[in-house]
CSV table of C-alpha atoms in Angstrom, one decimal:
chain,number,residue,atom,x,y,z
A,94,UNK,CA,107.9,86.0,80.8
A,95,UNK,CA,110.6,86.3,78.1
A,96,UNK,CA,110.7,88.9,75.3
A,97,UNK,CA,107.2,89.0,74.0
A,98,UNK,CA,105.8,90.3,70.7
A,99,UNK,CA,103.0,92.8,70.5
A,100,UNK,CA,99.5,92.2,71.9
A,101,UNK,CA,98.1,88.9,70.6
A,102,UNK,CA,95.2,89.2,68.2
A,103,UNK,CA,92.9,86.4,69.1
A,104,UNK,CA,89.1,85.8,69.0
A,105,UNK,CA,87.4,84.8,72.2
A,106,UNK,CA,86.0,81.3,72.1
A,107,UNK,CA,84.0,79.1,74.5
A,108,UNK,CA,86.1,77.4,77.2
A,109,UNK,CA,87.1,74.1,75.7
A,110,UNK,CA,90.0,71.8,76.1
A,111,UNK,CA,90.5,71.8,72.4
A,112,UNK,CA,91.3,75.6,72.6
A,113,UNK,CA,94.6,74.6,74.4
A,114,UNK,CA,97.7,73.5,72.4
A,115,UNK,CA,98.3,69.8,72.8
A,116,UNK,CA,101.9,70.4,74.1
A,117,UNK,CA,100.5,71.8,77.4
A,118,UNK,CA,100.2,69.0,80.0
A,119,UNK,CA,96.7,68.2,81.4
A,120,UNK,CA,97.7,69.2,84.9
A,121,UNK,CA,98.6,72.7,83.6
A,122,UNK,CA,95.3,72.9,81.7
A,123,UNK,CA,93.2,72.1,84.7
A,124,UNK,CA,95.4,73.6,87.4
A,125,UNK,CA,96.0,76.9,85.8
A,126,UNK,CA,94.2,77.6,82.5
A,127,UNK,CA,90.7,76.3,83.3
A,128,UNK,CA,91.0,77.5,86.9
A,129,UNK,CA,91.4,81.1,85.5
A,130,UNK,CA,88.6,80.7,82.9
A,131,UNK,CA,90.9,81.0,80.0
A,132,UNK,CA,89.2,80.4,76.6
A,133,UNK,CA,92.0,80.5,74.1
A,134,UNK,CA,95.7,79.7,74.4
A,135,UNK,CA,98.2,80.1,71.5
A,136,UNK,CA,102.0,79.8,71.3
A,137,UNK,CA,104.1,83.0,71.3
A,138,UNK,CA,107.6,83.5,69.8
A,139,UNK,CA,110.1,83.0,72.6
A,140,UNK,CA,113.7,83.9,73.0
A,141,UNK,CA,116.6,81.6,72.9
A,142,UNK,CA,116.6,80.5,76.6
A,143,UNK,CA,114.5,77.4,76.0
A,144,UNK,CA,111.4,78.7,77.7
A,145,UNK,CA,108.0,78.2,76.2
A,146,UNK,CA,105.4,81.1,76.0
A,147,UNK,CA,101.7,81.1,75.4
A,148,UNK,CA,99.3,84.0,75.1
A,149,UNK,CA,96.1,83.4,77.0
A,150,UNK,CA,92.7,85.0,76.4
A,151,UNK,CA,89.9,85.0,79.0
A,152,UNK,CA,88.5,87.3,81.7
A,153,UNK,CA,92.1,88.7,81.7
A,154,UNK,CA,94.9,88.6,79.3
A,155,UNK,CA,97.7,86.4,80.7
A,156,UNK,CA,100.9,84.7,79.6
A,157,UNK,CA,101.6,81.1,80.4
A,158,UNK,CA,105.3,80.3,80.6
A,159,UNK,CA,107.2,77.1,81.0
A,160,UNK,CA,110.7,77.6,82.4
A,161,UNK,CA,113.7,76.2,80.6
A,162,UNK,CA,114.3,72.5,81.2
A,163,UNK,CA,116.7,71.9,84.1
A,164,UNK,CA,115.6,74.9,86.1
A,165,UNK,CA,115.3,74.1,89.8
A,166,UNK,CA,112.0,74.7,91.7
A,167,UNK,CA,113.7,76.6,94.5
A,168,UNK,CA,115.2,78.9,91.9
A,169,UNK,CA,111.8,79.7,90.5
A,170,UNK,CA,110.3,80.1,94.0
A,171,UNK,CA,113.0,82.6,94.8
A,172,UNK,CA,112.3,84.7,91.7
A,173,UNK,CA,108.6,84.6,92.4
A,174,UNK,CA,109.0,85.7,96.0
A,175,UNK,CA,111.3,88.6,95.2
A,176,UNK,CA,109.3,89.8,92.2
A,177,UNK,CA,106.0,89.4,94.0
A,178,UNK,CA,107.2,91.6,96.8
A,179,UNK,CA,108.6,94.2,94.5
A,180,UNK,CA,105.4,94.2,92.4
A,181,UNK,CA,103.5,95.6,95.4
A,182,UNK,CA,105.5,98.8,95.0
A,183,UNK,CA,106.0,98.9,91.2
A,184,UNK,CA,103.2,98.5,88.7
A,185,UNK,CA,105.7,98.0,85.9
A,186,UNK,CA,106.1,94.4,87.2
A,187,UNK,CA,103.6,91.6,86.4
A,188,UNK,CA,101.6,89.7,89.0
A,189,UNK,CA,101.9,85.9,89.2
A,190,UNK,CA,98.6,84.1,89.2
A,191,UNK,CA,97.9,81.3,91.6
A,192,UNK,CA,96.8,77.7,90.8
A,193,UNK,CA,94.1,75.7,92.4
A,194,UNK,CA,96.2,75.0,95.5
A,195,UNK,CA,97.3,78.7,95.8
A,196,UNK,CA,100.7,78.1,94.3
A,197,UNK,CA,102.3,80.4,91.7
A,198,UNK,CA,104.5,77.6,90.3
A,199,UNK,CA,102.8,74.5,88.9
A,200,UNK,CA,104.9,71.4,88.3
A,201,UNK,CA,103.8,69.0,85.5
A,202,UNK,CA,104.3,65.2,85.6
A,203,UNK,CA,107.7,65.5,83.9
A,204,UNK,CA,109.0,68.1,86.3
A,205,UNK,CA,108.4,71.1,84.0
A,206,UNK,CA,107.8,74.3,85.9
A,207,UNK,CA,104.9,76.6,84.7
A,208,UNK,CA,103.8,80.0,85.7
A,209,UNK,CA,100.9,82.2,84.7
A,210,UNK,CA,101.5,86.0,84.8
A,211,UNK,CA,99.9,89.2,83.7
A,212,UNK,CA,100.1,90.2,80.1
A,213,UNK,CA,102.2,93.4,80.2
A,214,UNK,CA,101.1,95.9,77.5
A,215,UNK,CA,103.4,97.7,75.1
A,216,UNK,CA,106.2,97.1,72.7
A,217,UNK,CA,110.0,97.2,73.0
A,218,UNK,CA,112.0,100.1,71.7
A,219,UNK,CA,113.7,99.7,68.4
A,220,UNK,CA,117.5,99.1,68.3
A,221,UNK,CA,117.8,102.6,66.8
A,222,UNK,CA,115.9,104.3,69.8
A,223,UNK,CA,117.0,107.8,70.7
A,224,UNK,CA,119.1,108.6,73.8
A,225,UNK,CA,116.0,110.1,75.4
A,226,UNK,CA,114.1,106.9,74.9
A,227,UNK,CA,116.9,104.8,76.3
A,228,UNK,CA,117.1,107.2,79.3
A,229,UNK,CA,113.3,106.8,79.9
A,230,UNK,CA,113.9,103.0,80.0
A,231,UNK,CA,116.6,103.6,82.6
A,232,UNK,CA,114.1,105.5,84.7
A,233,UNK,CA,111.8,102.5,84.5
A,234,UNK,CA,114.6,100.2,85.6
A,235,UNK,CA,115.3,102.6,88.5
A,236,UNK,CA,111.6,102.3,89.6
A,237,UNK,CA,112.0,98.5,89.7
A,238,UNK,CA,115.3,98.8,91.6
A,239,UNK,CA,113.7,101.0,94.2
A,240,UNK,CA,111.1,98.3,94.8
A,241,UNK,CA,113.7,95.6,94.9
A,242,UNK,CA,116.0,97.6,97.3
A,243,UNK,CA,113.2,97.5,100.0
A,244,UNK,CA,114.1,93.8,100.4
A,245,UNK,CA,117.6,94.6,101.6
A,246,UNK,CA,120.8,96.1,100.4
A,247,UNK,CA,124.5,95.9,101.1
A,248,UNK,CA,127.9,97.0,99.7
A,249,UNK,CA,130.0,94.5,97.8
A,250,UNK,CA,132.3,94.3,94.7
A,251,UNK,CA,130.3,94.1,91.5
A,252,UNK,CA,129.5,90.5,90.8
A,253,UNK,CA,129.2,91.1,87.1
A,254,UNK,CA,132.8,92.2,86.9
A,255,UNK,CA,134.0,88.9,88.5
A,256,UNK,CA,131.7,86.9,86.2
A,257,UNK,CA,133.2,88.6,83.1
A,258,UNK,CA,136.8,88.0,84.4
A,259,UNK,CA,136.0,84.3,85.0
A,260,UNK,CA,134.4,83.9,81.5
A,261,UNK,CA,137.3,85.6,79.8
A,262,UNK,CA,139.6,83.1,81.4
A,263,UNK,CA,137.5,80.2,80.2
A,264,UNK,CA,137.3,81.7,76.7
A,265,UNK,CA,141.1,82.1,76.6
A,266,UNK,CA,141.2,78.3,76.8
A,267,UNK,CA,138.2,77.4,74.5
A,268,UNK,CA,138.7,79.9,71.6
A,269,UNK,CA,141.8,78.4,70.0
A,270,UNK,CA,139.9,75.3,69.1
A,271,UNK,CA,136.7,77.2,68.2
A,272,UNK,CA,138.3,79.6,65.8
A,273,UNK,CA,140.3,76.8,64.1
A,274,UNK,CA,137.3,74.6,63.4
A,275,UNK,CA,134.8,74.8,60.6
A,276,UNK,CA,131.2,75.5,61.5
A,277,UNK,CA,128.9,72.4,61.8
A,278,UNK,CA,127.4,71.4,58.4
A,279,UNK,CA,123.8,71.6,59.8
A,280,UNK,CA,124.0,75.3,60.2
A,281,UNK,CA,122.2,77.4,57.5
A,282,UNK,CA,124.8,78.7,55.0
A,283,UNK,CA,124.2,82.3,55.9
A,284,UNK,CA,124.8,81.7,59.6
A,285,UNK,CA,127.8,79.5,58.8
A,286,UNK,CA,129.3,82.4,56.8
A,287,UNK,CA,128.7,84.8,59.8
A,288,UNK,CA,130.3,82.3,62.2
A,289,UNK,CA,133.4,82.2,59.9
A,290,UNK,CA,133.6,86.0,59.9
A,291,UNK,CA,133.2,86.1,63.7
A,292,UNK,CA,135.9,83.4,64.1
A,293,UNK,CA,138.3,85.5,61.9
A,294,UNK,CA,137.7,88.6,64.1
A,295,UNK,CA,138.3,86.6,67.3
A,296,UNK,CA,141.4,84.9,65.8
A,297,UNK,CA,142.9,88.4,65.0
A,298,UNK,CA,141.8,90.4,68.0
A,299,UNK,CA,141.0,88.2,71.0
A,300,UNK,CA,144.4,88.0,72.6
A,301,UNK,CA,144.6,91.8,72.7
A,302,UNK,CA,141.0,92.5,73.8
A,303,UNK,CA,141.2,89.7,76.4
A,304,UNK,CA,144.1,91.4,78.0
A,305,UNK,CA,142.8,94.9,77.8
A,306,UNK,CA,139.3,94.1,79.1
A,307,UNK,CA,140.7,92.0,81.9
A,308,UNK,CA,142.7,95.1,83.0
A,309,UNK,CA,139.8,97.4,82.7
A,310,UNK,CA,137.6,95.1,84.7
A,311,UNK,CA,140.3,94.6,87.4
A,312,UNK,CA,140.5,98.4,87.7
A,313,UNK,CA,136.8,98.8,88.4
A,314,UNK,CA,136.1,95.6,90.3
A,315,UNK,CA,137.8,96.1,93.6
A,316,UNK,CA,135.6,98.8,95.2
A,317,UNK,CA,132.5,97.7,97.1
A,318,UNK,CA,129.4,99.3,95.7
A,319,UNK,CA,125.7,99.4,96.5
A,320,UNK,CA,124.2,95.9,95.9
A,321,UNK,CA,120.6,94.5,96.1
A,322,UNK,CA,118.4,92.3,93.9
A,323,UNK,CA,118.7,93.3,90.3
A,324,UNK,CA,117.4,91.7,87.0
A,325,UNK,CA,120.8,91.2,85.3
A,326,UNK,CA,119.3,90.6,81.8
A,327,UNK,CA,117.2,93.6,81.3
A,328,UNK,CA,117.9,94.3,77.6
A,329,UNK,CA,116.1,96.1,74.9
A,330,UNK,CA,113.3,93.5,74.4
A,331,UNK,CA,112.5,93.3,78.1
A,332,UNK,CA,111.3,96.9,78.8
A,333,UNK,CA,107.9,97.6,77.1
A,334,UNK,CA,106.6,101.0,76.1
A,335,UNK,CA,103.2,102.3,75.3
A,336,UNK,CA,102.5,105.9,74.0
A,337,UNK,CA,106.1,106.8,74.6
A,338,UNK,CA,106.2,105.8,78.2
A,339,UNK,CA,107.5,102.6,79.9
A,340,UNK,CA,104.5,100.2,80.5
A,341,UNK,CA,106.1,97.0,81.7
A,342,UNK,CA,109.2,95.0,82.4
A,343,UNK,CA,109.4,91.3,81.8
A,344,UNK,CA,111.7,88.3,82.2
A,345,UNK,CA,113.4,87.7,85.6
A,346,UNK,CA,115.3,84.5,85.1
A,347,UNK,CA,118.7,86.0,85.8
A,348,UNK,CA,117.7,87.9,89.0
A,349,UNK,CA,120.3,88.0,91.8
A,350,UNK,CA,122.1,90.3,94.1
A,351,UNK,CA,124.5,92.6,92.2
A,352,UNK,CA,125.1,96.3,91.5
A,353,UNK,CA,122.4,98.3,89.8
A,354,UNK,CA,125.1,99.2,87.3
A,355,UNK,CA,124.9,95.7,86.0
A,356,UNK,CA,121.3,96.3,84.8
A,357,UNK,CA,122.2,99.7,83.4
A,358,UNK,CA,125.0,98.3,81.4
A,359,UNK,CA,122.9,95.4,80.0
A,360,UNK,CA,120.2,97.9,79.0
A,361,UNK,CA,122.4,100.6,77.5
A,362,UNK,CA,124.5,98.2,75.5
A,363,UNK,CA,121.5,96.8,73.7
A,364,UNK,CA,121.0,100.0,71.7
A,365,UNK,CA,122.8,101.5,68.7
A,366,UNK,CA,123.0,104.9,70.5
A,367,UNK,CA,125.7,103.6,72.9
A,368,UNK,CA,127.9,102.2,70.1
A,369,UNK,CA,127.6,105.5,68.2
A,370,UNK,CA,128.2,107.8,71.2
A,371,UNK,CA,129.2,105.9,74.3
A,372,UNK,CA,129.8,108.9,76.6
A,373,UNK,CA,126.7,110.8,75.6
A,374,UNK,CA,124.4,107.8,75.9
A,375,UNK,CA,125.8,106.9,79.3
A,376,UNK,CA,125.4,110.4,80.5
A,377,UNK,CA,121.7,110.4,79.4
A,378,UNK,CA,121.1,106.9,81.0
A,379,UNK,CA,122.7,107.9,84.3
A,380,UNK,CA,120.6,111.1,84.4
A,381,UNK,CA,117.4,109.2,83.6
A,382,UNK,CA,118.1,106.6,86.2
A,383,UNK,CA,119.1,109.1,88.9
A,384,UNK,CA,115.9,111.1,88.4
A,385,UNK,CA,114.0,108.1,89.8
A,386,UNK,CA,116.6,106.7,92.2
A,387,UNK,CA,118.4,109.6,93.9
A,388,UNK,CA,120.5,107.2,96.0
A,389,UNK,CA,122.4,106.3,92.8
A,390,UNK,CA,123.6,109.9,92.5
A,391,UNK,CA,125.6,109.7,95.7
A,392,UNK,CA,128.1,107.4,93.9
A,393,UNK,CA,131.2,109.0,92.3
A,394,UNK,CA,129.9,109.7,88.8
A,395,UNK,CA,133.2,109.4,86.9
A,396,UNK,CA,133.8,106.0,88.5
A,397,UNK,CA,130.3,104.9,87.6
A,398,UNK,CA,130.7,105.9,84.0
A,399,UNK,CA,134.0,104.0,83.8
A,400,UNK,CA,132.4,100.9,85.3
A,401,UNK,CA,129.5,101.0,82.8
A,402,UNK,CA,131.8,101.3,79.8
A,403,UNK,CA,134.0,98.4,81.1
A,404,UNK,CA,130.9,96.2,81.6
A,405,UNK,CA,129.3,97.0,78.2
A,406,UNK,CA,132.4,96.8,76.1
A,407,UNK,CA,133.7,93.6,77.6
A,408,UNK,CA,130.2,92.0,77.2
A,409,UNK,CA,130.2,92.6,73.5
A,410,UNK,CA,133.4,90.6,72.9
A,411,UNK,CA,132.5,87.9,75.5
A,412,UNK,CA,129.1,87.4,73.8
A,413,UNK,CA,130.6,87.1,70.3
A,414,UNK,CA,133.1,84.5,71.6
A,415,UNK,CA,130.4,82.7,73.5
A,416,UNK,CA,128.4,82.2,70.4
A,417,UNK,CA,131.3,80.9,68.4
A,418,UNK,CA,132.1,78.4,71.1
A,419,UNK,CA,128.5,77.3,71.6
A,420,UNK,CA,127.9,76.8,67.9
A,421,UNK,CA,131.3,75.3,66.8
A,422,UNK,CA,132.6,73.5,69.8
A,423,UNK,CA,129.5,72.6,71.8
A,424,UNK,CA,127.1,72.2,68.9
A,425,UNK,CA,124.2,73.8,70.7
A,426,UNK,CA,120.8,74.0,69.0
A,427,UNK,CA,118.5,77.0,68.9
A,428,UNK,CA,114.9,77.2,67.8
A,429,UNK,CA,115.5,80.2,65.4
A,430,UNK,CA,118.8,80.2,63.4
A,431,UNK,CA,117.8,83.5,61.8
A,432,UNK,CA,117.8,85.2,65.1
A,433,UNK,CA,121.1,83.7,66.0
A,434,UNK,CA,122.5,85.1,62.7
A,435,UNK,CA,121.1,88.5,63.4
A,436,UNK,CA,122.6,88.5,66.9
A,437,UNK,CA,126.0,87.6,65.6
A,438,UNK,CA,126.0,90.2,62.9
A,439,UNK,CA,125.0,92.9,65.4
A,440,UNK,CA,127.7,91.9,67.7
A,441,UNK,CA,130.2,92.1,64.9
A,442,UNK,CA,129.0,95.7,64.2
A,443,UNK,CA,129.3,96.6,67.9
A,444,UNK,CA,132.8,95.2,68.7
A,445,UNK,CA,134.3,97.2,65.8
A,446,UNK,CA,133.4,100.3,67.8
A,447,UNK,CA,135.6,99.2,70.8
A,448,UNK,CA,138.8,98.8,68.9
């Protein structure tokens, strides 16, 4: 579904094709929207993945989502199959709605892939959430993992460790050009200034942190660990809360088999609490997770904490370097430059805590 804002405030209207935004193809209007009796559809703020989101009003509140361009149908089908099976055991997950032909993925004339899913109530925690709140979110992630683990588990090295090692190697090659090049002129001035600051930090520190994080990852990456389907991008905006309790989890684009620690690292590192008190926050998160998933407690706890810190700390530097390469070398475009600037500034704050 992507990171959604709060519940949409819309007035119910009679079913009418004019109630649907013109950018929604006709086959999606008839095959999904009208099929479910939806009366009003309006665009929602999406993330930076390239997906499109629409809030839908009708007999039920639903969300229409177009997957990012270039996504393969078999990939979406896999995600739907895995999440649909898990949803039977975990009400925190949304249910995919079926089209006229019984399918959960509808393909438009241009090959766009669309899905219609439950609206999950609630709001994300703030960046300044307490450790107890972050721990509660970890408990929700554990509930999802328990439902995913039913579909099979194994032991293997942590895939996220290898991914980071490979990306660090690629950035070692790409960054010299990126940090020596001025930001593109089309960037807003404030974002361009932030990119310059980020490049300066990377120019000064990357060689050192690349070596140190590569060593830390190598030290934690050899041992086989519990692995099953996990979400892999379950950050602050993807776990929703209502009345202080987790109420839903959204966005499953990155789903694949990996260690549960990959999700815990992504979640924990998206809050200020970790960067202010890494050890205390990890202790709270591991406890909150273990309360819901006892199998996790059988792993050596000291090794688990070391793994989480290595994953989180390296991700901060890799993310900052990625953004500079994307903006300066690759010239990527994003729908909301303000959010990009906010993301870069937050990463700059976070990486200072790792030096």
